[in-house]
JSON list of C-alpha atoms in Angstrom, two decimals:
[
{"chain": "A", "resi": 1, "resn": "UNK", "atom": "CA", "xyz": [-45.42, 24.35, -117.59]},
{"chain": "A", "resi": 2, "resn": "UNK", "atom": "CA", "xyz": [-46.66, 23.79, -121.21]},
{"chain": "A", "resi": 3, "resn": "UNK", "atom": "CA", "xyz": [-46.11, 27.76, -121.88]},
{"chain": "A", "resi": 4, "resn": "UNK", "atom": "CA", "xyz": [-47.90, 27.13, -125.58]},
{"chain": "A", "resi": 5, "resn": "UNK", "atom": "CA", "xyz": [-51.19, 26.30, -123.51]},
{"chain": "A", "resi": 6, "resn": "UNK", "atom": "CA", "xyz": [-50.98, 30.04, -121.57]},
{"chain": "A", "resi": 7, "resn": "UNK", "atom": "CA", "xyz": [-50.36, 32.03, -125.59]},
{"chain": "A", "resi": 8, "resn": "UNK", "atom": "CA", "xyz": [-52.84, 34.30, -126.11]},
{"chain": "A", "resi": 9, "resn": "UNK", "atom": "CA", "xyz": [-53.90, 32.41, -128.90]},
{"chain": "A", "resi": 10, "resn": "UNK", "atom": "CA", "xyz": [-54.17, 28.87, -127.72]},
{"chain": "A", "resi": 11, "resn": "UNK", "atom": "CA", "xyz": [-56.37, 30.42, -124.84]},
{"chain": "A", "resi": 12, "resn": "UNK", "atom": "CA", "xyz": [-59.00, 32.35, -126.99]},
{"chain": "A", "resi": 13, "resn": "UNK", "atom": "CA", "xyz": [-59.29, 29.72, -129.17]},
{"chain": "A", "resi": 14, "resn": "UNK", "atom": "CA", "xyz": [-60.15, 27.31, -126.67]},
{"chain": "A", "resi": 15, "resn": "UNK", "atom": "CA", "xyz": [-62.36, 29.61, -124.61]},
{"chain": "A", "resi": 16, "resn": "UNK", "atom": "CA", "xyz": [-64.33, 30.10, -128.06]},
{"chain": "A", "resi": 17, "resn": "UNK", "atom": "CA", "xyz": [-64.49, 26.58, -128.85]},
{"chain": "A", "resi": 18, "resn": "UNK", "atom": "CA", "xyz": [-65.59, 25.76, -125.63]},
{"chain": "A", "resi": 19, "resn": "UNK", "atom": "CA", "xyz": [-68.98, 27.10, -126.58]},
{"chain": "A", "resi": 20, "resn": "UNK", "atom": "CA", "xyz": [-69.46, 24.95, -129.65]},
{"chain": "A", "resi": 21, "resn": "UNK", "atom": "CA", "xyz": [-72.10, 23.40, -127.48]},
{"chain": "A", "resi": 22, "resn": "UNK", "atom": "CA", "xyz": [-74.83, 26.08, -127.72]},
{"chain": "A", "resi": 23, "resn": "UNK", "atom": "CA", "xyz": [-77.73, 25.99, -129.21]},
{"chain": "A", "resi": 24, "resn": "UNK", "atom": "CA", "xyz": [-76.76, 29.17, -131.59]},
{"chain": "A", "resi": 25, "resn": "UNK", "atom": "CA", "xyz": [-72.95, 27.97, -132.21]},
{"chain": "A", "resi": 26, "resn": "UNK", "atom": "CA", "xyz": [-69.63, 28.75, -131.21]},
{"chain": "A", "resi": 27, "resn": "UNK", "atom": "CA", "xyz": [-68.82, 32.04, -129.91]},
{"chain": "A", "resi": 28, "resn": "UNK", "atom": "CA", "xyz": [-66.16, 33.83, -131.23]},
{"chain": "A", "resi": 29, "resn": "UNK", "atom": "CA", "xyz": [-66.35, 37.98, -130.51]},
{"chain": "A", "resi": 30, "resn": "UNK", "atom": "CA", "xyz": [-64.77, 38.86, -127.03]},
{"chain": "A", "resi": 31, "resn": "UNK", "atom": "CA", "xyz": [-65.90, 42.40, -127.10]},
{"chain": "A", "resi": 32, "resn": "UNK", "atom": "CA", "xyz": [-64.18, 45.38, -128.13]},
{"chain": "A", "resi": 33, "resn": "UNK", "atom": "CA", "xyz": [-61.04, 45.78, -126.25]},
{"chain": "A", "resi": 34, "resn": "UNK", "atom": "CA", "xyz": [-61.95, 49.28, -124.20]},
{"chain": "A", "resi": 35, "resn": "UNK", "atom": "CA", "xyz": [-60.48, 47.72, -121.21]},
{"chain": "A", "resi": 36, "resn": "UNK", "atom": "CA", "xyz": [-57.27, 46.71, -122.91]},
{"chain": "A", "resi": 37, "resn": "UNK", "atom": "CA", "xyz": [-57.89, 43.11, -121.82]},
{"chain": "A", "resi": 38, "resn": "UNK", "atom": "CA", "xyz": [-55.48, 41.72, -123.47]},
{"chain": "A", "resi": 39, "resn": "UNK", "atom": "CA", "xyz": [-52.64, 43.68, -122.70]},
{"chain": "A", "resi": 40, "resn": "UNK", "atom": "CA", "xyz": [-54.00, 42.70, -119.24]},
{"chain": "A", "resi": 41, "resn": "UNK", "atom": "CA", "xyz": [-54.13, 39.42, -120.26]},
{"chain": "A", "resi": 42, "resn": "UNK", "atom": "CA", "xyz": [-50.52, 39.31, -121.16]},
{"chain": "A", "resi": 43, "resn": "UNK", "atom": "CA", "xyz": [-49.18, 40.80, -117.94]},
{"chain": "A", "resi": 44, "resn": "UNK", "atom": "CA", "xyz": [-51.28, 38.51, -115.94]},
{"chain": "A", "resi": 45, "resn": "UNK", "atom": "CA", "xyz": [-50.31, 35.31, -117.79]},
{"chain": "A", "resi": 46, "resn": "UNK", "atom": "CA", "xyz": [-46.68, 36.09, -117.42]},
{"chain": "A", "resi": 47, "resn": "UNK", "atom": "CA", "xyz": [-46.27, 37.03, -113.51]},
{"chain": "A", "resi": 48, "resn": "UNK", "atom": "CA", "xyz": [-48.02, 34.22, -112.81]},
{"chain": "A", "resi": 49, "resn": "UNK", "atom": "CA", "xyz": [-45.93, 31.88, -114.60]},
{"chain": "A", "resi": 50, "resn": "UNK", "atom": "CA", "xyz": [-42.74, 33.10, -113.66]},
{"chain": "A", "resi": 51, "resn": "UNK", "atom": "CA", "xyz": [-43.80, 34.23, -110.29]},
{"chain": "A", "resi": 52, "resn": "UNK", "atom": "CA", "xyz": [-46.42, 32.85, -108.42]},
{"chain": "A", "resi": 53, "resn": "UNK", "atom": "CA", "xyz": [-44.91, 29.14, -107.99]},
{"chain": "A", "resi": 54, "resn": "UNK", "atom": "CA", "xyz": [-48.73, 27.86, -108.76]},
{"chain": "A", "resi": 55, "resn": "UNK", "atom": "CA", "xyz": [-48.58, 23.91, -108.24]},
{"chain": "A", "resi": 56, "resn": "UNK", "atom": "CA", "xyz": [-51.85, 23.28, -110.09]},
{"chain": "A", "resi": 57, "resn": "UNK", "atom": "CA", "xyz": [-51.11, 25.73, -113.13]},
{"chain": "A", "resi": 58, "resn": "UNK", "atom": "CA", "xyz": [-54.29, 23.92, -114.91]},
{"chain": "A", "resi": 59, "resn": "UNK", "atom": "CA", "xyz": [-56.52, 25.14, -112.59]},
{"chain": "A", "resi": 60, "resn": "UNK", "atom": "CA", "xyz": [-55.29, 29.09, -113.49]},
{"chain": "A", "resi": 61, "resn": "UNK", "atom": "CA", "xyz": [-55.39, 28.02, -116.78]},
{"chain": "A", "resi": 62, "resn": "UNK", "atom": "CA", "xyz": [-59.17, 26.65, -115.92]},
{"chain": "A", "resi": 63, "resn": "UNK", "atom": "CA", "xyz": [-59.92, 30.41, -114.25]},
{"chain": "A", "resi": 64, "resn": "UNK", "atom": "CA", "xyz": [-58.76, 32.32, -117.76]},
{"chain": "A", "resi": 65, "resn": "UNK", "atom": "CA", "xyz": [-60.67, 30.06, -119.62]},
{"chain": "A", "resi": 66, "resn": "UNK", "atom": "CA", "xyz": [-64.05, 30.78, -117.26]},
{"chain": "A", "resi": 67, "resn": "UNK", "atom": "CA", "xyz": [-63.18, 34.54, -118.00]},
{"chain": "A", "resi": 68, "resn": "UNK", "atom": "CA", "xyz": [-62.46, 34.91, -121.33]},
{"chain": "A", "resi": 69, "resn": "UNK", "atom": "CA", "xyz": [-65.88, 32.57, -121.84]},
{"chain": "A", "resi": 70, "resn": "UNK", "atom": "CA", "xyz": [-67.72, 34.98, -119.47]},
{"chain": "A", "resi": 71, "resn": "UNK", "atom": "CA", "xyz": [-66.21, 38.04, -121.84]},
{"chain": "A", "resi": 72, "resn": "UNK", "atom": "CA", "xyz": [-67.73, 35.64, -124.88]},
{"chain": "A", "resi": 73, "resn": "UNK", "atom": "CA", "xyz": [-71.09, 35.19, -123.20]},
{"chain": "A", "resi": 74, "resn": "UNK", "atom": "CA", "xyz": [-71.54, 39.03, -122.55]},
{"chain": "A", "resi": 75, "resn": "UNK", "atom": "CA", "xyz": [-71.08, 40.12, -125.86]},
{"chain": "A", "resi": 76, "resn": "UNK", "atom": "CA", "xyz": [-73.52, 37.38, -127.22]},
{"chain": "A", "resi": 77, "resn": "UNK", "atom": "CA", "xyz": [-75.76, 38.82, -124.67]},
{"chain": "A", "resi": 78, "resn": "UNK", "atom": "CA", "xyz": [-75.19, 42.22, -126.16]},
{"chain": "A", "resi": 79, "resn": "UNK", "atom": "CA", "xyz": [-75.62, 41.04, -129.56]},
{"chain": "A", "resi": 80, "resn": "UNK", "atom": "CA", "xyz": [-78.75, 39.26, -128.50]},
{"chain": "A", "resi": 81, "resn": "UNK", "atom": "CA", "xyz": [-80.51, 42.48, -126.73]},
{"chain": "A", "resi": 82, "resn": "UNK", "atom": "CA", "xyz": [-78.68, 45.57, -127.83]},
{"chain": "A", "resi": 83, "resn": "UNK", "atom": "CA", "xyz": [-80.92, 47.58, -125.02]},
{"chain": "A", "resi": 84, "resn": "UNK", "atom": "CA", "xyz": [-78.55, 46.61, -122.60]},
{"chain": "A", "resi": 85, "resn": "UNK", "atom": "CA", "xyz": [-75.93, 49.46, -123.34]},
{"chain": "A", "resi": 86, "resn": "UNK", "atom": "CA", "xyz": [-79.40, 51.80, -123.10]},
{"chain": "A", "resi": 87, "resn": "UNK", "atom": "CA", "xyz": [-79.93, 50.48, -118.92]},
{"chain": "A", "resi": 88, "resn": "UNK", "atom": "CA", "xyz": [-79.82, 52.94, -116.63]},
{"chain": "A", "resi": 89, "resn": "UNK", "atom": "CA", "xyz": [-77.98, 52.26, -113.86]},
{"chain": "A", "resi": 90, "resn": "UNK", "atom": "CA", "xyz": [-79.36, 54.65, -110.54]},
{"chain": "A", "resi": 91, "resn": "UNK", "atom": "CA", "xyz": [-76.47, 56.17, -109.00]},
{"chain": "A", "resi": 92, "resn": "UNK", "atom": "CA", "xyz": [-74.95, 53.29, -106.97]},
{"chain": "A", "resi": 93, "resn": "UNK", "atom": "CA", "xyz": [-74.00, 53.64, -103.26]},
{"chain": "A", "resi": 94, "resn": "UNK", "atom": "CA", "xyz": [-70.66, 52.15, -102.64]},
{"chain": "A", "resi": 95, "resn": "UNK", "atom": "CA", "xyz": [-69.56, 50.15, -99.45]},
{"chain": "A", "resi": 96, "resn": "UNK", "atom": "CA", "xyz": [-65.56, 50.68, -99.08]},
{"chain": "A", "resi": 97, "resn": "UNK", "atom": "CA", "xyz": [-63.41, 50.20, -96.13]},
{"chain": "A", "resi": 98, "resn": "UNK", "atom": "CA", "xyz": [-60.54, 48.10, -94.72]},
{"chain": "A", "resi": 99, "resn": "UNK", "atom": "CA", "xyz": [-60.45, 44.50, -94.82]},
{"chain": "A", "resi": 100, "resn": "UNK", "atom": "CA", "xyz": [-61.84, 42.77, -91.93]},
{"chain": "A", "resi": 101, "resn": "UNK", "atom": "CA", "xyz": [-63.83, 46.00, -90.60]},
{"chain": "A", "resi": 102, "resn": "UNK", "atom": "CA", "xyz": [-67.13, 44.43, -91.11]},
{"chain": "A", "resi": 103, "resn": "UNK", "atom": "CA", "xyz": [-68.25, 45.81, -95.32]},
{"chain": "A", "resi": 104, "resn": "UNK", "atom": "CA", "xyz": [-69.56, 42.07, -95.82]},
{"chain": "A", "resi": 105, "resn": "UNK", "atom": "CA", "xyz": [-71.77, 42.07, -93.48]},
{"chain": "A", "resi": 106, "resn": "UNK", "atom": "CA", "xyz": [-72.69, 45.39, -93.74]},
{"chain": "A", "resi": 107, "resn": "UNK", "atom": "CA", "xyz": [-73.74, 45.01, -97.59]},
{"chain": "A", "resi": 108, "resn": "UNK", "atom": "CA", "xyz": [-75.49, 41.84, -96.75]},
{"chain": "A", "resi": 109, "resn": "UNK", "atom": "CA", "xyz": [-77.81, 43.54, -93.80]},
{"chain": "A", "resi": 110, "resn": "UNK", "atom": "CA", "xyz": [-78.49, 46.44, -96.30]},
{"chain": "A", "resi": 111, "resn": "UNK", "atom": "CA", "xyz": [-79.11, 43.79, -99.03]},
{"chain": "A", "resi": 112, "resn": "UNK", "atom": "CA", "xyz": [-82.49, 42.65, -97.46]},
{"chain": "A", "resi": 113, "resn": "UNK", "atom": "CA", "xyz": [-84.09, 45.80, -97.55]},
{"chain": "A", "resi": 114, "resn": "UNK", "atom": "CA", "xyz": [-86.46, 45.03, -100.01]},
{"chain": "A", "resi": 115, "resn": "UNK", "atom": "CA", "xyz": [-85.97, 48.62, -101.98]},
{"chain": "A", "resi": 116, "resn": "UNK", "atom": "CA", "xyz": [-81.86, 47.77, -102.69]},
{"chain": "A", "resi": 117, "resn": "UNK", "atom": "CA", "xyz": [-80.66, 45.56, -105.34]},
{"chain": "A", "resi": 118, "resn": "UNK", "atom": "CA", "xyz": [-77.48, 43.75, -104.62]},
{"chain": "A", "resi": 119, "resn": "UNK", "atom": "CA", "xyz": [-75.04, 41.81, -106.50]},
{"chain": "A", "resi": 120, "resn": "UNK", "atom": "CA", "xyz": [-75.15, 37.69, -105.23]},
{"chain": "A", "resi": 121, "resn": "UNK", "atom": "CA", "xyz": [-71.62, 35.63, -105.63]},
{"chain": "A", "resi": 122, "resn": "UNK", "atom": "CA", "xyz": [-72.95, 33.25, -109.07]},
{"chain": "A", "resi": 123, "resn": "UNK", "atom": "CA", "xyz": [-74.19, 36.68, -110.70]},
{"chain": "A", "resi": 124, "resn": "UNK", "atom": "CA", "xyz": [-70.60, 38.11, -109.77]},
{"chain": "A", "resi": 125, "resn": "UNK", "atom": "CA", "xyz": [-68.83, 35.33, -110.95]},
{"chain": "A", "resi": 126, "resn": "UNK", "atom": "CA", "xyz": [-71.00, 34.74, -114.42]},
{"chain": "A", "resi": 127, "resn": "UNK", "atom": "CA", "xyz": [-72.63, 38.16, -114.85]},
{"chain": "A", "resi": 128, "resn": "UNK", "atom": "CA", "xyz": [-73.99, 36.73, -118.47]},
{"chain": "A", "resi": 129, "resn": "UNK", "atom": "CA", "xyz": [-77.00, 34.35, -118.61]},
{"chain": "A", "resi": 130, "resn": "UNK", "atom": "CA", "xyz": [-77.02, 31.35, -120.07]},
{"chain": "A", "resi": 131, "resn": "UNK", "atom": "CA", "xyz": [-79.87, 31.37, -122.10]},
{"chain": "A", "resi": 132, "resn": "UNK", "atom": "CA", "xyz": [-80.49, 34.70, -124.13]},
{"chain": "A", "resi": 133, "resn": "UNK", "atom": "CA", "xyz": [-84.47, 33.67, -124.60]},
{"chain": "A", "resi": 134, "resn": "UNK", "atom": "CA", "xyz": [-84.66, 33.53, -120.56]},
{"chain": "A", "resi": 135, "resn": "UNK", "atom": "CA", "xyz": [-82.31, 35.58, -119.08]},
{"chain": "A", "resi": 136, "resn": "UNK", "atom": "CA", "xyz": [-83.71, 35.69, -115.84]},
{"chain": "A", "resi": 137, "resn": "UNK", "atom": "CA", "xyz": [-83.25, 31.83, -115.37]},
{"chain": "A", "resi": 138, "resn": "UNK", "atom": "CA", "xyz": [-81.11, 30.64, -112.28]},
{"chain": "A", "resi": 139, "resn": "UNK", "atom": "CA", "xyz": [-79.16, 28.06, -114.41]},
{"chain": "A", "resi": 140, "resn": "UNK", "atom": "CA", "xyz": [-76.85, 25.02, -113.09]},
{"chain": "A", "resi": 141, "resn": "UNK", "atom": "CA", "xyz": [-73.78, 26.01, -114.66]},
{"chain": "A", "resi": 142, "resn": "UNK", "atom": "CA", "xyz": [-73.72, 29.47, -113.55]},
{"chain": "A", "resi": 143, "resn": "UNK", "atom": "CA", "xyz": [-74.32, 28.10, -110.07]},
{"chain": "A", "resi": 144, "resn": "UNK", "atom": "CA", "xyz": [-71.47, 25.64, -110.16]},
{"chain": "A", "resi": 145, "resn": "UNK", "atom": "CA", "xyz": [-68.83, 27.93, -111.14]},
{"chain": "A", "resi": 146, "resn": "UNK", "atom": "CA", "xyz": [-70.01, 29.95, -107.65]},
{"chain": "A", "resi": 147, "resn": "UNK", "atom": "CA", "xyz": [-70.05, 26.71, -105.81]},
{"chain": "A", "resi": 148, "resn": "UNK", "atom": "CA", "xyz": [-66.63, 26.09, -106.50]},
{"chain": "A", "resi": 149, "resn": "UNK", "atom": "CA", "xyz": [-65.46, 29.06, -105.15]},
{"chain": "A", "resi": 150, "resn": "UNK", "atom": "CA", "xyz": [-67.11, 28.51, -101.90]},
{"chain": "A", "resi": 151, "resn": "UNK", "atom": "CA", "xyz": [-65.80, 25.18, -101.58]},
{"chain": "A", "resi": 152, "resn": "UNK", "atom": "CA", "xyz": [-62.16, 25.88, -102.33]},
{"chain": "A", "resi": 153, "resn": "UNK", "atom": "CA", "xyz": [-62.66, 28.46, -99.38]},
{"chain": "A", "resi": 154, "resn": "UNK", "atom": "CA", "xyz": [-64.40, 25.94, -97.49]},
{"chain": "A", "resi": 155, "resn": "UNK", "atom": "CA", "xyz": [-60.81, 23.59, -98.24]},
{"chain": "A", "resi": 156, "resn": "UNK", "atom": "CA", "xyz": [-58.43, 26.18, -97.06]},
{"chain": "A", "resi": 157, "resn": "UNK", "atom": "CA", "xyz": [-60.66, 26.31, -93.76]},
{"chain": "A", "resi": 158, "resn": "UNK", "atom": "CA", "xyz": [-61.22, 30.08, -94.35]},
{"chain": "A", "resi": 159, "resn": "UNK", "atom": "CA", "xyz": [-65.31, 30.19, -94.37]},
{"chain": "A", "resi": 160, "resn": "UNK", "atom": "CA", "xyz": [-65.64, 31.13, -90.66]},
{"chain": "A", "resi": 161, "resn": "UNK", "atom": "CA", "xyz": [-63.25, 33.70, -91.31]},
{"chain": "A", "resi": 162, "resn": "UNK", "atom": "CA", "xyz": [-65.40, 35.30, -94.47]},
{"chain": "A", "resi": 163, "resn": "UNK", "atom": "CA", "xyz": [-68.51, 33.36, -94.80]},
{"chain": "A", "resi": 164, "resn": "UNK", "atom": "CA", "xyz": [-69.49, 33.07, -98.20]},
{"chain": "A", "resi": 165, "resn": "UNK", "atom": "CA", "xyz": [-73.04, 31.99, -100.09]},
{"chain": "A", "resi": 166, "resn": "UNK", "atom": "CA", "xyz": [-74.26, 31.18, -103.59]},
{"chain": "A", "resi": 167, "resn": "UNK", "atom": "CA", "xyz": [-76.60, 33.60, -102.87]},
{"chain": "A", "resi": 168, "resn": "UNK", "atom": "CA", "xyz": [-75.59, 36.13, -101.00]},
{"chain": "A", "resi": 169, "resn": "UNK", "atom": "CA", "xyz": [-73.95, 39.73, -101.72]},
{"chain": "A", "resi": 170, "resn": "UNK", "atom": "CA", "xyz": [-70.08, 39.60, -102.66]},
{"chain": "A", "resi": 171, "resn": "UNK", "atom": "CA", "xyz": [-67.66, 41.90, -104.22]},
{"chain": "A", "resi": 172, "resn": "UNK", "atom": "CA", "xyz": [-68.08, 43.77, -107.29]},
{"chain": "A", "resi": 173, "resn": "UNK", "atom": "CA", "xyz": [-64.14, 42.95, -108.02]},
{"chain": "A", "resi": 174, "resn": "UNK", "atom": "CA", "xyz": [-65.12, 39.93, -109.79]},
{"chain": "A", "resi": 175, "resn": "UNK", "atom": "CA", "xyz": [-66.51, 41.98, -112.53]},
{"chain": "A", "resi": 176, "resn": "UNK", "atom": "CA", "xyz": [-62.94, 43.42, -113.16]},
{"chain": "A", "resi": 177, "resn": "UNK", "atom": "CA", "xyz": [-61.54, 39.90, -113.40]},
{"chain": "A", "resi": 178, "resn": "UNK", "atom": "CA", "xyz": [-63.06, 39.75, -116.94]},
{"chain": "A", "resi": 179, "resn": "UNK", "atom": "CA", "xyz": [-60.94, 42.50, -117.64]},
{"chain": "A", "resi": 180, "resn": "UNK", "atom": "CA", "xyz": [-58.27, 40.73, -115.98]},
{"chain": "A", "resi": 181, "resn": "UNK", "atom": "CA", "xyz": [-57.46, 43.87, -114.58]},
{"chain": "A", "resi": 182, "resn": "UNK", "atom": "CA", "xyz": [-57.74, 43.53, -110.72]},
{"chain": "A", "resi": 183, "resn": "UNK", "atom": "CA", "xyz": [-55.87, 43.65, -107.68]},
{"chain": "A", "resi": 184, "resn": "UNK", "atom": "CA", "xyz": [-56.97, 41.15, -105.74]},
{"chain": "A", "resi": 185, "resn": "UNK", "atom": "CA", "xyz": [-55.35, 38.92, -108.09]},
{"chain": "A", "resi": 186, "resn": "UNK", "atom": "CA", "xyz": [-52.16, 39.84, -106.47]},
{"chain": "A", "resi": 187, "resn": "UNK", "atom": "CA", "xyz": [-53.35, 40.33, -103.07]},
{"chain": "A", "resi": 188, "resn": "UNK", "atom": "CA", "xyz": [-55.66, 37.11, -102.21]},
{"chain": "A", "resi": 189, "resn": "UNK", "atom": "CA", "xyz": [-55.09, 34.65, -105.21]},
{"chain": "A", "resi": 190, "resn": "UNK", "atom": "CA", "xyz": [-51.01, 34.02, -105.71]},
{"chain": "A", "resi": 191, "resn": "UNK", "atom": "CA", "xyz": [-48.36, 36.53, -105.35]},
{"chain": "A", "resi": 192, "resn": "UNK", "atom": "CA", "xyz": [-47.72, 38.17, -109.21]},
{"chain": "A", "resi": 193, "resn": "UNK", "atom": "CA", "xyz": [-45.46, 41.20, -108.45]},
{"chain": "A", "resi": 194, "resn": "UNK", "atom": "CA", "xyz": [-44.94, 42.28, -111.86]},
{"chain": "A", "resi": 195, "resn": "UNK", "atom": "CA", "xyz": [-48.57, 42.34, -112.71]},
{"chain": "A", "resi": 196, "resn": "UNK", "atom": "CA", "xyz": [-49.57, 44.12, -109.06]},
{"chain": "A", "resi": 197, "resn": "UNK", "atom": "CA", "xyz": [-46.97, 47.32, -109.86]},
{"chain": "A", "resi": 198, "resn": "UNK", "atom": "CA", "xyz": [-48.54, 47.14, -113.56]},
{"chain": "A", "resi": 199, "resn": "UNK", "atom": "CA", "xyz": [-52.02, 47.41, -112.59]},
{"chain": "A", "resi": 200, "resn": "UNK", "atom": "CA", "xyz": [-51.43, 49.65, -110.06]},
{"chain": "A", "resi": 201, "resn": "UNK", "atom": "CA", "xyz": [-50.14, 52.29, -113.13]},
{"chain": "A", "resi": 202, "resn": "UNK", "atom": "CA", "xyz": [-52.85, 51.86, -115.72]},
{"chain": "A", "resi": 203, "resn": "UNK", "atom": "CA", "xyz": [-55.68, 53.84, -116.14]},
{"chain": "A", "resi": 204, "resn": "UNK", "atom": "CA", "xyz": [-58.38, 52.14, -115.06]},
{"chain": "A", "resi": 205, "resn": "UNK", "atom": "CA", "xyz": [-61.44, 54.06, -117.33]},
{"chain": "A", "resi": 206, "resn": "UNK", "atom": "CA", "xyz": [-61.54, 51.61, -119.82]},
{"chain": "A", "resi": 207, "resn": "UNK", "atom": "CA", "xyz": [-62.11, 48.80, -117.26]},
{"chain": "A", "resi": 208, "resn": "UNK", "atom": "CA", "xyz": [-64.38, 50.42, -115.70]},
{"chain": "A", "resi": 209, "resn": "UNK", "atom": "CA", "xyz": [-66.50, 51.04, -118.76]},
{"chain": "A", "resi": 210, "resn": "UNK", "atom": "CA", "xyz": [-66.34, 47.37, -119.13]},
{"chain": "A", "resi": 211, "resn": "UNK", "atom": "CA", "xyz": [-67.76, 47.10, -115.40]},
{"chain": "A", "resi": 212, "resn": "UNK", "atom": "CA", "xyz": [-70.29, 49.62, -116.58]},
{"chain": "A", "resi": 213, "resn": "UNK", "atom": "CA", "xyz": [-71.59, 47.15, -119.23]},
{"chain": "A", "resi": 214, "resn": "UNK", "atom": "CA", "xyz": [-71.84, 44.08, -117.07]},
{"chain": "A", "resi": 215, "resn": "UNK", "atom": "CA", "xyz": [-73.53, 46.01, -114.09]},
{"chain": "A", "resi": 216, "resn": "UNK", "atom": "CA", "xyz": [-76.13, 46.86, -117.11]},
{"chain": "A", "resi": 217, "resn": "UNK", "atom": "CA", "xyz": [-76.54, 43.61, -118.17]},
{"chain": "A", "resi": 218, "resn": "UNK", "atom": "CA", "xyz": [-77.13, 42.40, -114.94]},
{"chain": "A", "resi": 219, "resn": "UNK", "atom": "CA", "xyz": [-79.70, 45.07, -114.29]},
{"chain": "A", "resi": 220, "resn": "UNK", "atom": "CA", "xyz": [-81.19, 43.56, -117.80]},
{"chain": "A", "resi": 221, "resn": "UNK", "atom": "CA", "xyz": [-81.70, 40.27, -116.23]},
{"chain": "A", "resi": 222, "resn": "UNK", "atom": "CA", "xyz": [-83.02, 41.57, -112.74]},
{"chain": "A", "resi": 223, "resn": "UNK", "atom": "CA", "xyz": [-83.88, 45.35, -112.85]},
{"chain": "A", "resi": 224, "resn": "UNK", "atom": "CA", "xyz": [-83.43, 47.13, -109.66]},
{"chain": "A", "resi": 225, "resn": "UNK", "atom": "CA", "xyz": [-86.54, 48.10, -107.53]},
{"chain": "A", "resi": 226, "resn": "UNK", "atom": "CA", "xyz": [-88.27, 50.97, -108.77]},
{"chain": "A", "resi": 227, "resn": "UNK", "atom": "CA", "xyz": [-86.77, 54.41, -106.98]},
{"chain": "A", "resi": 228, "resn": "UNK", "atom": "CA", "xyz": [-84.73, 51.66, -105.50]},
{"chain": "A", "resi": 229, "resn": "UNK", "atom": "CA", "xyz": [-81.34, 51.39, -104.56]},
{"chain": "A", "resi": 230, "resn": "UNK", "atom": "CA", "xyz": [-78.27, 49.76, -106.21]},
{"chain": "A", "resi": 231, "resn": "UNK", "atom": "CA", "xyz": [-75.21, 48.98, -103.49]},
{"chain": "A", "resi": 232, "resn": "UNK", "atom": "CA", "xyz": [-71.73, 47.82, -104.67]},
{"chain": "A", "resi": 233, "resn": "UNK", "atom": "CA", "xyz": [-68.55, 46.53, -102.64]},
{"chain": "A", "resi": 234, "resn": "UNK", "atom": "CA", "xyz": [-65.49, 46.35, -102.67]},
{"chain": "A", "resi": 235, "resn": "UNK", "atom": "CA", "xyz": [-62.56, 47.37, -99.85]},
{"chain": "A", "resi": 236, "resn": "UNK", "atom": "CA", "xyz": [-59.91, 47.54, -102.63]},
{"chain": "A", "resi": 237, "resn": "UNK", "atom": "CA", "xyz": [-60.90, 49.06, -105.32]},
{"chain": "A", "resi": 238, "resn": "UNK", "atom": "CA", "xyz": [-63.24, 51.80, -105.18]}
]
């Protein structure tokens, strides 16, 4: 493993040059560091490369880059419309409980009442839109980066076990991930020991401020149902 390629450095500069392409520039402010991302960042990169025996480390390298350009694309969202920080988020009901008891389905039969609003898998996994002027739009890219997961689950021959949908309801942990501050990164992705006992002693307010932000700017994009309700999941972490 190139370890140059995993520097904090190498990896924001890439993630920032990555969005060259748009139509207003390259992006090049992260967001302020409330969540202490990159101390996460850090802890992360290292267990993994010393511990989690990954035989495709491009593709983790691939999943950083998607986060840190998610991080990017939030706070040119921000910058964009600073009346997201003013959203107000309705208290939000939470669906916790241990793995395999039945919380995914549960959230997804509560998620067609027409009065809740619900998080769907490519919202969770790019909470940011694509295009600022239409922020509402279901875009390809945003899509594709959902698709992927469900077909890497479809690979391992895990979907029967925990279907999964574009556009269904998932778990809210892949909000943390942009904080890179989550421990399902320990539990279902690779084995980082390190980085598991470190999470597990941080405080956790800054990330979920963070969390706070991007359920707001998702709420920007598609409010939830007036006196309606707003349902979260997540066995883990909550």
């Amino acid at each position: 493993v190139d370890r140059a390629r995993f520097s904090e450095a190498a990896l924001l500069q890439e993630a920032s040059d990555r969005t060259g392409a748009r139509a207003g520039g390259r992006l090049t402010d992260f967001g302020p560091d409330v969540d202490l991302y990159r101390d996460s960042l850090a802890v992360l990169v290292e267990s993994t490369l010393r511990e989690a025996q990954l035989r495709e480390p491009e593709a983790f390298r691939e999943f950083l880059l998607h986060l840190l350009g998610n991080r990017l694309r939030i706070q040119a969202a921000v910058a964009h419309a600073p009346e997201i920080c003013e959203v107000e988020l309705p208290r939000p009901l939470f669906i916790s409980g241990l793995p395999r008891a039945g919380t995914s389905t549960f959230s997804r039969l509560i998620g067609e009442d027409p009065g809740v609003r619900t998080l769907r898998l490519w919202e969770l996994c790019s909470p940011a839109p694509t295009e600022l002027e239409h922020p509402w739009a279901l875009t390809e890219d945003r899509l594709a980066v959902a698709e992927q997961l469900v077909l890497a689950r479809a690979r391992r021959g895990t979907l029967n076990l925990r279907p999964m949908s574009l556009f269904l309801p998932d778990e809210c942990f892949y909000l943390m991930r942009n904080s890179f501050n989550s421990d399902h990164l320990h539990r279902a992705v690779a084995r980082r020991p390190t980085y598991f006992r470190w999470v597990g002693q941080r405080d956790r307010r800054g990330v979920y401020a963070y969390y706070k932000l991007q359920l707001q700017l998702l709420l920007w994009q598609r409010a939830c149902p007036p006196g309606g309700q707003l349902v979260l999941k997540n066995p883990f972490v909550h």
